[in-house]
Amino acid sequence: MQILRNIGALATCRADGGQDDVQLIHNAALIWNGDRIVWAGPADEMPANLGTAVMFDARGGLVIPGLVDCHTHLVFGGWRAGEFAQRCRGTSYQEIALQGGGIASTVRATRAADDTTLVNRARGFLDAMVQLGVTTVECKSGYGLTLNDELRILRDYRALADTGPCRIVPTVLGAHIVPAEFASDRAGYIRMLVDELLPAVAAEKLARFCDVFVEENAFTVEEARGILTAAVRLGLKPKVHADQLRDGGGAALAAEVGALSADHLEHVSDAGIAALKQAGVIAVSLPIASLYLRQQAMPARKLIDAGVPVAVATDFNPGSAPSFHLPFAMTLACTTQMMTPAEVLKGATIYAARAVGRDADLGSLEEGKRADFLLIDADDVDQWLYHLRANACRWTVVGGRTAWKAR
Ligand code: NIG
Ligand code: FE
């Protein structure tokens, strides 16, 4: 038994209540045994006769569930700083893509990289993420775009899941773009996805989700419908990159195919919002991508007010979002999307866990759930997300064990 005492404020982040109700407890204590939470509540109501317990002192700090980054493209070769500089001079993301840069350039770099390089690099990212308080990471393929390269990336995620430090939820994104060698045979590429890649992924259980980038220069709604319907038949849950650069009907498609989440949504229409609400789809906001591409912010207020839960994630990738700093994304969600710090906290914990199908055992501090939690050096949630720092996380616990501790 292990007990964390002297917690100034503990945000349990239970699912009930509205998005802004983090179920805060002042002067709290947290008890866990092995990898499971035994009890979370006000210190003066702590159960007696716990037997021998190891005690920890939170010194009045803030305790929250481990953060869930529910949208990343973690394994990729190379970087694209040159494109960043080009965009700073005014060239658009889509113009760069049409010139053969963008996702296609990362595909070339990823295909050329060996697995040891890719895995070591991704593990370096995860080591830094866990220090920021990220304990679960959704990871997409999508920079291989051949049968073998996509499988290779997903097997890299399996290797990363086995060694830690974070929990990994893998997603196949073979439908990121149509690769150059299929430029004049889109249907041929989609056949490869549906007939070969998705069945192989399902057979080897390499992913829980199938994502499609619905956009001009990526996939049409009709193409995405075919791919996601095939994925559902194979037991893969759909996700959609929707309405990022324009309103392309991605949200409505996500609702139609029963997606767990629709991500980006900077340009989602009112009809799209209504469809998400109706179908119970989670909206995932990616404010770092909006910032780097100078996009308008996702209309999070409208979504929340319409009853759609909004998760917050990094979209970490070498093009549109070259940062895995989830607390930074959370602060951005407050300032650019007009979400309150409490709403954002629920968006990066319980709703993010729901967006990766893990809310039954992750995302909140409740009896029986996994002991994934953080000690944050702040009095409360508002203070934490308001005062942007390199890192306010002092202690990261994954499954009851210290994954990282500040010195
Ligand atoms: O989520 N939108 C598509 N995919 C990524 C960007 C990938 C890239 O630019 O390499 C995104 O923003
Ligand atoms: Fe993305």
JSON list of N, CA and C in Angstrom, two decimals, residues 278-350:
[
{"chain": "A", "resi": 278, "resn": "GLN", "atom": "N", "xyz": [-24.84, 14.06, -32.15]},
{"chain": "A", "resi": 278, "resn": "GLN", "atom": "CA", "xyz": [-25.83, 13.00, -32.36]},
{"chain": "A", "resi": 278, "resn": "GLN", "atom": "C", "xyz": [-25.21, 11.61, -32.23]},
{"chain": "A", "resi": 279, "resn": "ALA", "atom": "N", "xyz": [-23.99, 11.46, -32.80]},
{"chain": "A", "resi": 279, "resn": "ALA", "atom": "CA", "xyz": [-23.35, 10.14, -32.85]},
{"chain": "A", "resi": 279, "resn": "ALA", "atom": "C", "xyz": [-22.43, 9.89, -31.65]},
{"chain": "A", "resi": 280, "resn": "GLY", "atom": "N", "xyz": [-22.28, 10.89, -30.76]},
{"chain": "A", "resi": 280, "resn": "GLY", "atom": "CA", "xyz": [-21.41, 10.68, -29.60]},
{"chain": "A", "resi": 280, "resn": "GLY", "atom": "C", "xyz": [-19.94, 10.61, -29.93]},
{"chain": "A", "resi": 281, "resn": "VAL", "atom": "N", "xyz": [-19.51, 11.36, -30.96]},
{"chain": "A", "resi": 281, "resn": "VAL", "atom": "CA", "xyz": [-18.10, 11.37, -31.34]},
{"chain": "A", "resi": 281, "resn": "VAL", "atom": "C", "xyz": [-17.36, 12.41, -30.50]},
{"chain": "A", "resi": 282, "resn": "ILE", "atom": "N", "xyz": [-16.15, 12.07, -30.06]},
{"chain": "A", "resi": 282, "resn": "ILE", "atom": "CA", "xyz": [-15.33, 13.04, -29.32]},
{"chain": "A", "resi": 282, "resn": "ILE", "atom": "C", "xyz": [-14.58, 13.92, -30.32]},
{"chain": "A", "resi": 283, "resn": "ALA", "atom": "N", "xyz": [-14.55, 15.22, -30.05]},
{"chain": "A", "resi": 283, "resn": "ALA", "atom": "CA", "xyz": [-13.78, 16.15, -30.88]},
{"chain": "A", "resi": 283, "resn": "ALA", "atom": "C", "xyz": [-12.39, 16.28, -30.26]},
{"chain": "A", "resi": 284, "resn": "VAL", "atom": "N", "xyz": [-11.36, 16.08, -31.06]},
{"chain": "A", "resi": 284, "resn": "VAL", "atom": "CA", "xyz": [-9.99, 16.23, -30.54]},
{"chain": "A", "resi": 284, "resn": "VAL", "atom": "C", "xyz": [-9.39, 17.51, -31.10]},
{"chain": "A", "resi": 285, "resn": "SER", "atom": "N", "xyz": [-9.05, 18.43, -30.22]},
{"chain": "A", "resi": 285, "resn": "SER", "atom": "CA", "xyz": [-8.47, 19.68, -30.69]},
{"chain": "A", "resi": 285, "resn": "SER", "atom": "C", "xyz": [-6.95, 19.59, -30.64]},
{"chain": "A", "resi": 286, "resn": "LEU", "atom": "N", "xyz": [-6.31, 20.17, -31.64]},
{"chain": "A", "resi": 286, "resn": "LEU", "atom": "CA", "xyz": [-4.87, 20.08, -31.81]},
{"chain": "A", "resi": 286, "resn": "LEU", "atom": "C", "xyz": [-4.31, 21.48, -32.01]},
{"chain": "A", "resi": 287, "resn": "PRO", "atom": "N", "xyz": [-4.30, 22.28, -30.93]},
{"chain": "A", "resi": 287, "resn": "PRO", "atom": "CA", "xyz": [-3.99, 23.71, -31.10]},
{"chain": "A", "resi": 287, "resn": "PRO", "atom": "C", "xyz": [-2.56, 24.01, -31.54]},
{"chain": "A", "resi": 288, "resn": "ILE", "atom": "N", "xyz": [-1.63, 23.06, -31.34]},
{"chain": "A", "resi": 288, "resn": "ILE", "atom": "CA", "xyz": [-0.26, 23.33, -31.82]},
{"chain": "A", "resi": 288, "resn": "ILE", "atom": "C", "xyz": [-0.25, 23.34, -33.35]},
{"chain": "A", "resi": 289, "resn": "ALA", "atom": "N", "xyz": [-1.01, 22.41, -33.97]},
{"chain": "A", "resi": 289, "resn": "ALA", "atom": "CA", "xyz": [-1.09, 22.38, -35.43]},
{"chain": "A", "resi": 289, "resn": "ALA", "atom": "C", "xyz": [-1.75, 23.65, -35.95]},
{"chain": "A", "resi": 290, "resn": "SER", "atom": "N", "xyz": [-2.82, 24.09, -35.29]},
{"chain": "A", "resi": 290, "resn": "SER", "atom": "CA", "xyz": [-3.48, 25.33, -35.73]},
{"chain": "A", "resi": 290, "resn": "SER", "atom": "C", "xyz": [-2.49, 26.50, -35.66]},
{"chain": "A", "resi": 291, "resn": "LEU", "atom": "N", "xyz": [-1.70, 26.52, -34.59]},
{"chain": "A", "resi": 291, "resn": "LEU", "atom": "CA", "xyz": [-0.72, 27.60, -34.41]},
{"chain": "A", "resi": 291, "resn": "LEU", "atom": "C", "xyz": [0.33, 27.60, -35.52]},
{"chain": "A", "resi": 292, "resn": "TYR", "atom": "N", "xyz": [0.93, 26.43, -35.76]},
{"chain": "A", "resi": 292, "resn": "TYR", "atom": "CA", "xyz": [2.03, 26.36, -36.73]},
{"chain": "A", "resi": 292, "resn": "TYR", "atom": "C", "xyz": [1.55, 26.59, -38.16]},
{"chain": "A", "resi": 293, "resn": "LEU", "atom": "N", "xyz": [0.28, 26.22, -38.46]},
{"chain": "A", "resi": 293, "resn": "LEU", "atom": "CA", "xyz": [-0.23, 26.43, -39.83]},
{"chain": "A", "resi": 293, "resn": "LEU", "atom": "C", "xyz": [-1.02, 27.73, -39.92]},
{"chain": "A", "resi": 294, "resn": "ARG", "atom": "N", "xyz": [-1.01, 28.53, -38.85]},
{"chain": "A", "resi": 294, "resn": "ARG", "atom": "CA", "xyz": [-1.75, 29.79, -38.80]},
{"chain": "A", "resi": 294, "resn": "ARG", "atom": "C", "xyz": [-3.22, 29.58, -39.19]},
{"chain": "A", "resi": 295, "resn": "GLN", "atom": "N", "xyz": [-3.79, 28.49, -38.68]},
{"chain": "A", "resi": 295, "resn": "GLN", "atom": "CA", "xyz": [-5.20, 28.20, -38.91]},
{"chain": "A", "resi": 295, "resn": "GLN", "atom": "C", "xyz": [-6.05, 28.92, -37.88]},
{"chain": "A", "resi": 296, "resn": "GLN", "atom": "N", "xyz": [-7.32, 29.15, -38.21]},
{"chain": "A", "resi": 296, "resn": "GLN", "atom": "CA", "xyz": [-8.25, 29.60, -37.18]},
{"chain": "A", "resi": 296, "resn": "GLN", "atom": "C", "xyz": [-8.36, 28.49, -36.14]},
{"chain": "A", "resi": 297, "resn": "ALA", "atom": "N", "xyz": [-8.68, 28.84, -34.89]},
{"chain": "A", "resi": 297, "resn": "ALA", "atom": "CA", "xyz": [-8.78, 27.84, -33.84]},
{"chain": "A", "resi": 297, "resn": "ALA", "atom": "C", "xyz": [-10.03, 26.98, -34.03]},
{"chain": "A", "resi": 298, "resn": "MET", "atom": "N", "xyz": [-9.95, 25.74, -33.55]},
{"chain": "A", "resi": 298, "resn": "MET", "atom": "CA", "xyz": [-11.15, 24.91, -33.52]},
{"chain": "A", "resi": 298, "resn": "MET", "atom": "C", "xyz": [-12.22, 25.62, -32.66]},
{"chain": "A", "resi": 299, "resn": "PRO", "atom": "N", "xyz": [-13.49, 25.63, -33.10]},
{"chain": "A", "resi": 299, "resn": "PRO", "atom": "CA", "xyz": [-14.52, 26.32, -32.32]},
{"chain": "A", "resi": 299, "resn": "PRO", "atom": "C", "xyz": [-14.94, 25.49, -31.10]},
{"chain": "A", "resi": 300, "resn": "ALA", "atom": "N", "xyz": [-14.02, 25.35, -30.16]},
{"chain": "A", "resi": 300, "resn": "ALA", "atom": "CA", "xyz": [-14.24, 24.46, -29.02]},
{"chain": "A", "resi": 300, "resn": "ALA", "atom": "C", "xyz": [-15.46, 24.87, -28.19]},
{"chain": "A", "resi": 301, "resn": "ARG", "atom": "N", "xyz": [-15.64, 26.19, -28.04]},
{"chain": "A", "resi": 301, "resn": "ARG", "atom": "CA", "xyz": [-16.77, 26.68, -27.23]},
{"chain": "A", "resi": 301, "resn": "ARG", "atom": "C", "xyz": [-18.10, 26.18, -27.81]},
{"chain": "A", "resi": 302, "resn": "LYS", "atom": "N", "xyz": [-18.21, 26.33, -29.14]},
{"chain": "A", "resi": 302, "resn": "LYS", "atom": "CA", "xyz": [-19.44, 25.88, -29.81]},
{"chain": "A", "resi": 302, "resn": "LYS", "atom": "C", "xyz": [-19.65, 24.39, -29.61]},
{"chain": "A", "resi": 303, "resn": "LEU", "atom": "N", "xyz": [-18.55, 23.63, -29.73]},
{"chain": "A", "resi": 303, "resn": "LEU", "atom": "CA", "xyz": [-18.65, 22.17, -29.59]},
{"chain": "A", "resi": 303, "resn": "LEU", "atom": "C", "xyz": [-19.07, 21.80, -28.17]},
{"chain": "A", "resi": 304, "resn": "ILE", "atom": "N", "xyz": [-18.42, 22.39, -27.18]},
{"chain": "A", "resi": 304, "resn": "ILE", "atom": "CA", "xyz": [-18.73, 22.05, -25.79]},
{"chain": "A", "resi": 304, "resn": "ILE", "atom": "C", "xyz": [-20.16, 22.47, -25.47]},
{"chain": "A", "resi": 305, "resn": "ASP", "atom": "N", "xyz": [-20.51, 23.67, -25.91]},
{"chain": "A", "resi": 305, "resn": "ASP", "atom": "CA", "xyz": [-21.86, 24.16, -25.61]},
{"chain": "A", "resi": 305, "resn": "ASP", "atom": "C", "xyz": [-22.92, 23.30, -26.32]},
{"chain": "A", "resi": 306, "resn": "ALA", "atom": "N", "xyz": [-22.54, 22.66, -27.42]},
{"chain": "A", "resi": 306, "resn": "ALA", "atom": "CA", "xyz": [-23.48, 21.78, -28.12]},
{"chain": "A", "resi": 306, "resn": "ALA", "atom": "C", "xyz": [-23.50, 20.38, -27.49]},
{"chain": "A", "resi": 307, "resn": "GLY", "atom": "N", "xyz": [-22.62, 20.16, -26.50]},
{"chain": "A", "resi": 307, "resn": "GLY", "atom": "CA", "xyz": [-22.63, 18.86, -25.82]},
{"chain": "A", "resi": 307, "resn": "GLY", "atom": "C", "xyz": [-21.64, 17.85, -26.38]},
{"chain": "A", "resi": 308, "resn": "VAL", "atom": "N", "xyz": [-20.66, 18.31, -27.17]},
{"chain": "A", "resi": 308, "resn": "VAL", "atom": "CA", "xyz": [-19.63, 17.41, -27.68]},
{"chain": "A", "resi": 308, "resn": "VAL", "atom": "C", "xyz": [-18.41, 17.50, -26.75]},
{"chain": "A", "resi": 309, "resn": "PRO", "atom": "N", "xyz": [-17.94, 16.39, -26.20]},
{"chain": "A", "resi": 309, "resn": "PRO", "atom": "CA", "xyz": [-16.72, 16.44, -25.37]},
{"chain": "A", "resi": 309, "resn": "PRO", "atom": "C", "xyz": [-15.52, 16.80, -26.24]},
{"chain": "A", "resi": 310, "resn": "VAL", "atom": "N", "xyz": [-14.67, 17.70, -25.76]},
{"chain": "A", "resi": 310, "resn": "VAL", "atom": "CA", "xyz": [-13.50, 18.13, -26.52]},
{"chain": "A", "resi": 310, "resn": "VAL", "atom": "C", "xyz": [-12.22, 17.66, -25.82]},
{"chain": "A", "resi": 311, "resn": "ALA", "atom": "N", "xyz": [-11.46, 16.81, -26.48]},
{"chain": "A", "resi": 311, "resn": "ALA", "atom": "CA", "xyz": [-10.16, 16.39, -25.96]},
{"chain": "A", "resi": 311, "resn": "ALA", "atom": "C", "xyz": [-9.09, 17.33, -26.52]},
{"chain": "A", "resi": 312, "resn": "VAL", "atom": "N", "xyz": [-7.92, 17.35, -25.88]},
{"chain": "A", "resi": 312, "resn": "VAL", "atom": "CA", "xyz": [-6.82, 18.21, -26.32]},
{"chain": "A", "resi": 312, "resn": "VAL", "atom": "C", "xyz": [-5.57, 17.33, -26.45]},
{"chain": "A", "resi": 313, "resn": "ALA", "atom": "N", "xyz": [-4.89, 17.44, -27.61]},
{"chain": "A", "resi": 313, "resn": "ALA", "atom": "CA", "xyz": [-3.70, 16.62, -27.84]},
{"chain": "A", "resi": 313, "resn": "ALA", "atom": "C", "xyz": [-2.66, 17.43, -28.60]},
{"chain": "A", "resi": 314, "resn": "THR", "atom": "N", "xyz": [-1.47, 16.86, -28.81]},
{"chain": "A", "resi": 314, "resn": "THR", "atom": "CA", "xyz": [-0.40, 17.63, -29.46]},
{"chain": "A", "resi": 314, "resn": "THR", "atom": "C", "xyz": [-0.40, 17.53, -30.98]},
{"chain": "A", "resi": 315, "resn": "ASP", "atom": "N", "xyz": [-0.79, 16.35, -31.55]},
{"chain": "A", "resi": 315, "resn": "ASP", "atom": "CA", "xyz": [-0.60, 16.09, -32.99]},
{"chain": "A", "resi": 315, "resn": "ASP", "atom": "C", "xyz": [0.89, 16.00, -33.32]},
{"chain": "A", "resi": 316, "resn": "PHE", "atom": "N", "xyz": [1.74, 15.72, -32.35]},
{"chain": "A", "resi": 316, "resn": "PHE", "atom": "CA", "xyz": [3.19, 15.74, -32.60]},
{"chain": "A", "resi": 316, "resn": "PHE", "atom": "C", "xyz": [3.56, 15.06, -33.91]},
{"chain": "A", "resi": 317, "resn": "ASN", "atom": "N", "xyz": [4.18, 15.83, -34.82]},
{"chain": "A", "resi": 317, "resn": "ASN", "atom": "CA", "xyz": [4.64, 15.33, -36.12]},
{"chain": "A", "resi": 317, "resn": "ASN", "atom": "C", "xyz": [5.65, 16.35, -36.66]},
{"chain": "A", "resi": 318, "resn": "PRO", "atom": "N", "xyz": [6.45, 15.97, -37.67]},
{"chain": "A", "resi": 318, "resn": "PRO", "atom": "CA", "xyz": [7.52, 16.89, -38.10]},
{"chain": "A", "resi": 318, "resn": "PRO", "atom": "C", "xyz": [7.04, 18.04, -38.99]},
{"chain": "A", "resi": 319, "resn": "GLY", "atom": "N", "xyz": [5.76, 18.04, -39.39]},
{"chain": "A", "resi": 319, "resn": "GLY", "atom": "CA", "xyz": [5.27, 19.10, -40.27]},
{"chain": "A", "resi": 319, "resn": "GLY", "atom": "C", "xyz": [4.46, 20.13, -39.53]},
{"chain": "A", "resi": 320, "resn": "SER", "atom": "N", "xyz": [3.20, 19.79, -39.26]},
{"chain": "A", "resi": 320, "resn": "SER", "atom": "CA", "xyz": [2.26, 20.79, -38.74]},
{"chain": "A", "resi": 320, "resn": "SER", "atom": "C", "xyz": [2.37, 21.02, -37.23]},
{"chain": "A", "resi": 321, "resn": "ALA", "atom": "N", "xyz": [3.03, 20.12, -36.51]},
{"chain": "A", "resi": 321, "resn": "ALA", "atom": "CA", "xyz": [3.05, 20.26, -35.04]},
{"chain": "A", "resi": 321, "resn": "ALA", "atom": "C", "xyz": [4.34, 19.66, -34.47]},
{"chain": "A", "resi": 322, "resn": "PRO", "atom": "N", "xyz": [5.47, 20.34, -34.65]},
{"chain": "A", "resi": 322, "resn": "PRO", "atom": "CA", "xyz": [6.74, 19.76, -34.22]},
{"chain": "A", "resi": 322, "resn": "PRO", "atom": "C", "xyz": [7.03, 19.92, -32.72]},
{"chain": "A", "resi": 323, "resn": "SER", "atom": "N", "xyz": [6.04, 19.61, -31.89]},
{"chain": "A", "resi": 323, "resn": "SER", "atom": "CA", "xyz": [6.25, 19.66, -30.44]},
{"chain": "A", "resi": 323, "resn": "SER", "atom": "C", "xyz": [5.39, 18.61, -29.75]},
{"chain": "A", "resi": 324, "resn": "PHE", "atom": "N", "xyz": [6.01, 17.92, -28.78]},
{"chain": "A", "resi": 324, "resn": "PHE", "atom": "CA", "xyz": [5.25, 16.93, -27.99]},
{"chain": "A", "resi": 324, "resn": "PHE", "atom": "C", "xyz": [4.89, 17.50, -26.63]},
{"chain": "A", "resi": 325, "resn": "HIS", "atom": "N", "xyz": [4.92, 18.84, -26.49]},
{"chain": "A", "resi": 325, "resn": "HIS", "atom": "CA", "xyz": [4.69, 19.47, -25.19]},
{"chain": "A", "resi": 325, "resn": "HIS", "atom": "C", "xyz": [3.19, 19.61, -24.93]},
{"chain": "A", "resi": 326, "resn": "LEU", "atom": "N", "xyz": [2.59, 18.58, -24.35]},
{"chain": "A", "resi": 326, "resn": "LEU", "atom": "CA", "xyz": [1.13, 18.59, -24.15]},
{"chain": "A", "resi": 326, "resn": "LEU", "atom": "C", "xyz": [0.67, 19.73, -23.22]},
{"chain": "A", "resi": 327, "resn": "PRO", "atom": "N", "xyz": [1.39, 20.02, -22.10]},
{"chain": "A", "resi": 327, "resn": "PRO", "atom": "CA", "xyz": [0.95, 21.16, -21.29]},
{"chain": "A", "resi": 327, "resn": "PRO", "atom": "C", "xyz": [0.93, 22.48, -22.08]},
{"chain": "A", "resi": 328, "resn": "PHE", "atom": "N", "xyz": [1.86, 22.64, -23.03]},
{"chain": "A", "resi": 328, "resn": "PHE", "atom": "CA", "xyz": [1.84, 23.83, -23.89]},
{"chain": "A", "resi": 328, "resn": "PHE", "atom": "C", "xyz": [0.57, 23.83, -24.75]},
{"chain": "A", "resi": 329, "resn": "ALA", "atom": "N", "xyz": [0.25, 22.67, -25.34]},
{"chain": "A", "resi": 329, "resn": "ALA", "atom": "CA", "xyz": [-0.99, 22.56, -26.14]},
{"chain": "A", "resi": 329, "resn": "ALA", "atom": "C", "xyz": [-2.20, 22.90, -25.27]},
{"chain": "A", "resi": 330, "resn": "MET", "atom": "N", "xyz": [-2.15, 22.50, -24.00]},
{"chain": "A", "resi": 330, "resn": "MET", "atom": "CA", "xyz": [-3.28, 22.75, -23.09]},
{"chain": "A", "resi": 330, "resn": "MET", "atom": "C", "xyz": [-3.44, 24.24, -22.82]},
{"chain": "A", "resi": 331, "resn": "THR", "atom": "N", "xyz": [-2.32, 24.93, -22.61]},
{"chain": "A", "resi": 331, "resn": "THR", "atom": "CA", "xyz": [-2.40, 26.38, -22.40]},
{"chain": "A", "resi": 331, "resn": "THR", "atom": "C", "xyz": [-2.92, 27.06, -23.67]},
{"chain": "A", "resi": 332, "resn": "LEU", "atom": "N", "xyz": [-2.44, 26.59, -24.83]},
{"chain": "A", "resi": 332, "resn": "LEU", "atom": "CA", "xyz": [-2.94, 27.15, -26.10]},
{"chain": "A", "resi": 332, "resn": "LEU", "atom": "C", "xyz": [-4.44, 26.93, -26.25]},
{"chain": "A", "resi": 333, "resn": "ALA", "atom": "N", "xyz": [-4.93, 25.78, -25.83]},
{"chain": "A", "resi": 333, "resn": "ALA", "atom": "CA", "xyz": [-6.37, 25.50, -25.94]},
{"chain": "A", "resi": 333, "resn": "ALA", "atom": "C", "xyz": [-7.16, 26.52, -25.12]},
{"chain": "A", "resi": 334, "resn": "CYS", "atom": "N", "xyz": [-6.59, 26.93, -23.98]},
{"chain": "A", "resi": 334, "resn": "CYS", "atom": "CA", "xyz": [-7.26, 27.97, -23.17]},
{"chain": "A", "resi": 334, "resn": "CYS", "atom": "C", "xyz": [-7.28, 29.30, -23.93]},
{"chain": "A", "resi": 335, "resn": "THR", "atom": "N", "xyz": [-6.10, 29.71, -24.41]},
{"chain": "A", "resi": 335, "resn": "THR", "atom": "CA", "xyz": [-6.00, 31.08, -24.93]},
{"chain": "A", "resi": 335, "resn": "THR", "atom": "C", "xyz": [-6.62, 31.20, -26.32]},
{"chain": "A", "resi": 336, "resn": "THR", "atom": "N", "xyz": [-6.46, 30.17, -27.17]},
{"chain": "A", "resi": 336, "resn": "THR", "atom": "CA", "xyz": [-6.93, 30.32, -28.55]},
{"chain": "A", "resi": 336, "resn": "THR", "atom": "C", "xyz": [-8.32, 29.73, -28.77]},
{"chain": "A", "resi": 337, "resn": "GLN", "atom": "N", "xyz": [-8.72, 28.77, -27.94]},
{"chain": "A", "resi": 337, "resn": "GLN", "atom": "CA", "xyz": [-10.02, 28.12, -28.15]},
{"chain": "A", "resi": 337, "resn": "GLN", "atom": "C", "xyz": [-11.05, 28.50, -27.08]},
{"chain": "A", "resi": 338, "resn": "MET", "atom": "N", "xyz": [-10.64, 29.39, -26.17]},
{"chain": "A", "resi": 338, "resn": "MET", "atom": "CA", "xyz": [-11.53, 29.85, -25.11]},
{"chain": "A", "resi": 338, "resn": "MET", "atom": "C", "xyz": [-12.09, 28.70, -24.29]},
{"chain": "A", "resi": 339, "resn": "MET", "atom": "N", "xyz": [-11.23, 27.74, -23.97]},
{"chain": "A", "resi": 339, "resn": "MET", "atom": "CA", "xyz": [-11.61, 26.69, -23.03]},
{"chain": "A", "resi": 339, "resn": "MET", "atom": "C", "xyz": [-11.05, 27.10, -21.67]},
{"chain": "A", "resi": 340, "resn": "THR", "atom": "N", "xyz": [-11.75, 26.76, -20.59]},
{"chain": "A", "resi": 340, "resn": "THR", "atom": "CA", "xyz": [-11.21, 27.07, -19.26]},
{"chain": "A", "resi": 340, "resn": "THR", "atom": "C", "xyz": [-10.14, 26.03, -18.93]},
{"chain": "A", "resi": 341, "resn": "PRO", "atom": "N", "xyz": [-9.21, 26.36, -18.03]},
{"chain": "A", "resi": 341, "resn": "PRO", "atom": "CA", "xyz": [-8.19, 25.37, -17.64]},
{"chain": "A", "resi": 341, "resn": "PRO", "atom": "C", "xyz": [-8.82, 24.06, -17.17]},
{"chain": "A", "resi": 342, "resn": "ALA", "atom": "N", "xyz": [-9.92, 24.13, -16.44]},
{"chain": "A", "resi": 342, "resn": "ALA", "atom": "CA", "xyz": [-10.57, 22.90, -15.98]},
{"chain": "A", "resi": 342, "resn": "ALA", "atom": "C", "xyz": [-11.09, 22.08, -17.16]},
{"chain": "A", "resi": 343, "resn": "GLU", "atom": "N", "xyz": [-11.70, 22.75, -18.14]},
{"chain": "A", "resi": 343, "resn": "GLU", "atom": "CA", "xyz": [-12.19, 22.02, -19.32]},
{"chain": "A", "resi": 343, "resn": "GLU", "atom": "C", "xyz": [-11.04, 21.35, -20.06]},
{"chain": "A", "resi": 344, "resn": "VAL", "atom": "N", "xyz": [-9.92, 22.07, -20.15]},
{"chain": "A", "resi": 344, "resn": "VAL", "atom": "CA", "xyz": [-8.77, 21.53, -20.85]},
{"chain": "A", "resi": 344, "resn": "VAL", "atom": "C", "xyz": [-8.20, 20.32, -20.10]},
{"chain": "A", "resi": 345, "resn": "LEU", "atom": "N", "xyz": [-8.20, 20.40, -18.76]},
{"chain": "A", "resi": 345, "resn": "LEU", "atom": "CA", "xyz": [-7.67, 19.27, -17.99]},
{"chain": "A", "resi": 345, "resn": "LEU", "atom": "C", "xyz": [-8.51, 18.01, -18.23]},
{"chain": "A", "resi": 346, "resn": "LYS", "atom": "N", "xyz": [-9.80, 18.16, -18.24]},
{"chain": "A", "resi": 346, "resn": "LYS", "atom": "CA", "xyz": [-10.63, 16.99, -18.54]},
{"chain": "A", "resi": 346, "resn": "LYS", "atom": "C", "xyz": [-10.38, 16.52, -19.98]},
{"chain": "A", "resi": 347, "resn": "GLY", "atom": "N", "xyz": [-10.10, 17.49, -20.85]},
{"chain": "A", "resi": 347, "resn": "GLY", "atom": "CA", "xyz": [-9.82, 17.17, -22.26]},
{"chain": "A", "resi": 347, "resn": "GLY", "atom": "C", "xyz": [-8.53, 16.40, -22.47]},
{"chain": "A", "resi": 348, "resn": "ALA", "atom": "N", "xyz": [-7.59, 16.52, -21.54]},
{"chain": "A", "resi": 348, "resn": "ALA", "atom": "CA", "xyz": [-6.31, 15.81, -21.71]},
{"chain": "A", "resi": 348, "resn": "ALA", "atom": "C", "xyz": [-6.20, 14.61, -20.76]},
{"chain": "A", "resi": 349, "resn": "THR", "atom": "N", "xyz": [-7.31, 14.31, -20.07]},
{"chain": "A", "resi": 349, "resn": "THR", "atom": "CA", "xyz": [-7.29, 13.14, -19.17]},
{"chain": "A", "resi": 349, "resn": "THR", "atom": "C", "xyz": [-8.46, 12.21, -19.52]},
{"chain": "A", "resi": 350, "resn": "ILE", "atom": "N", "xyz": [-9.60, 12.38, -18.89]},
{"chain": "A", "resi": 350, "resn": "ILE", "atom": "CA", "xyz": [-10.67, 11.40, -19.08]},
{"chain": "A", "resi": 350, "resn": "ILE", "atom": "C", "xyz": [-11.23, 11.39, -20.51]}
]
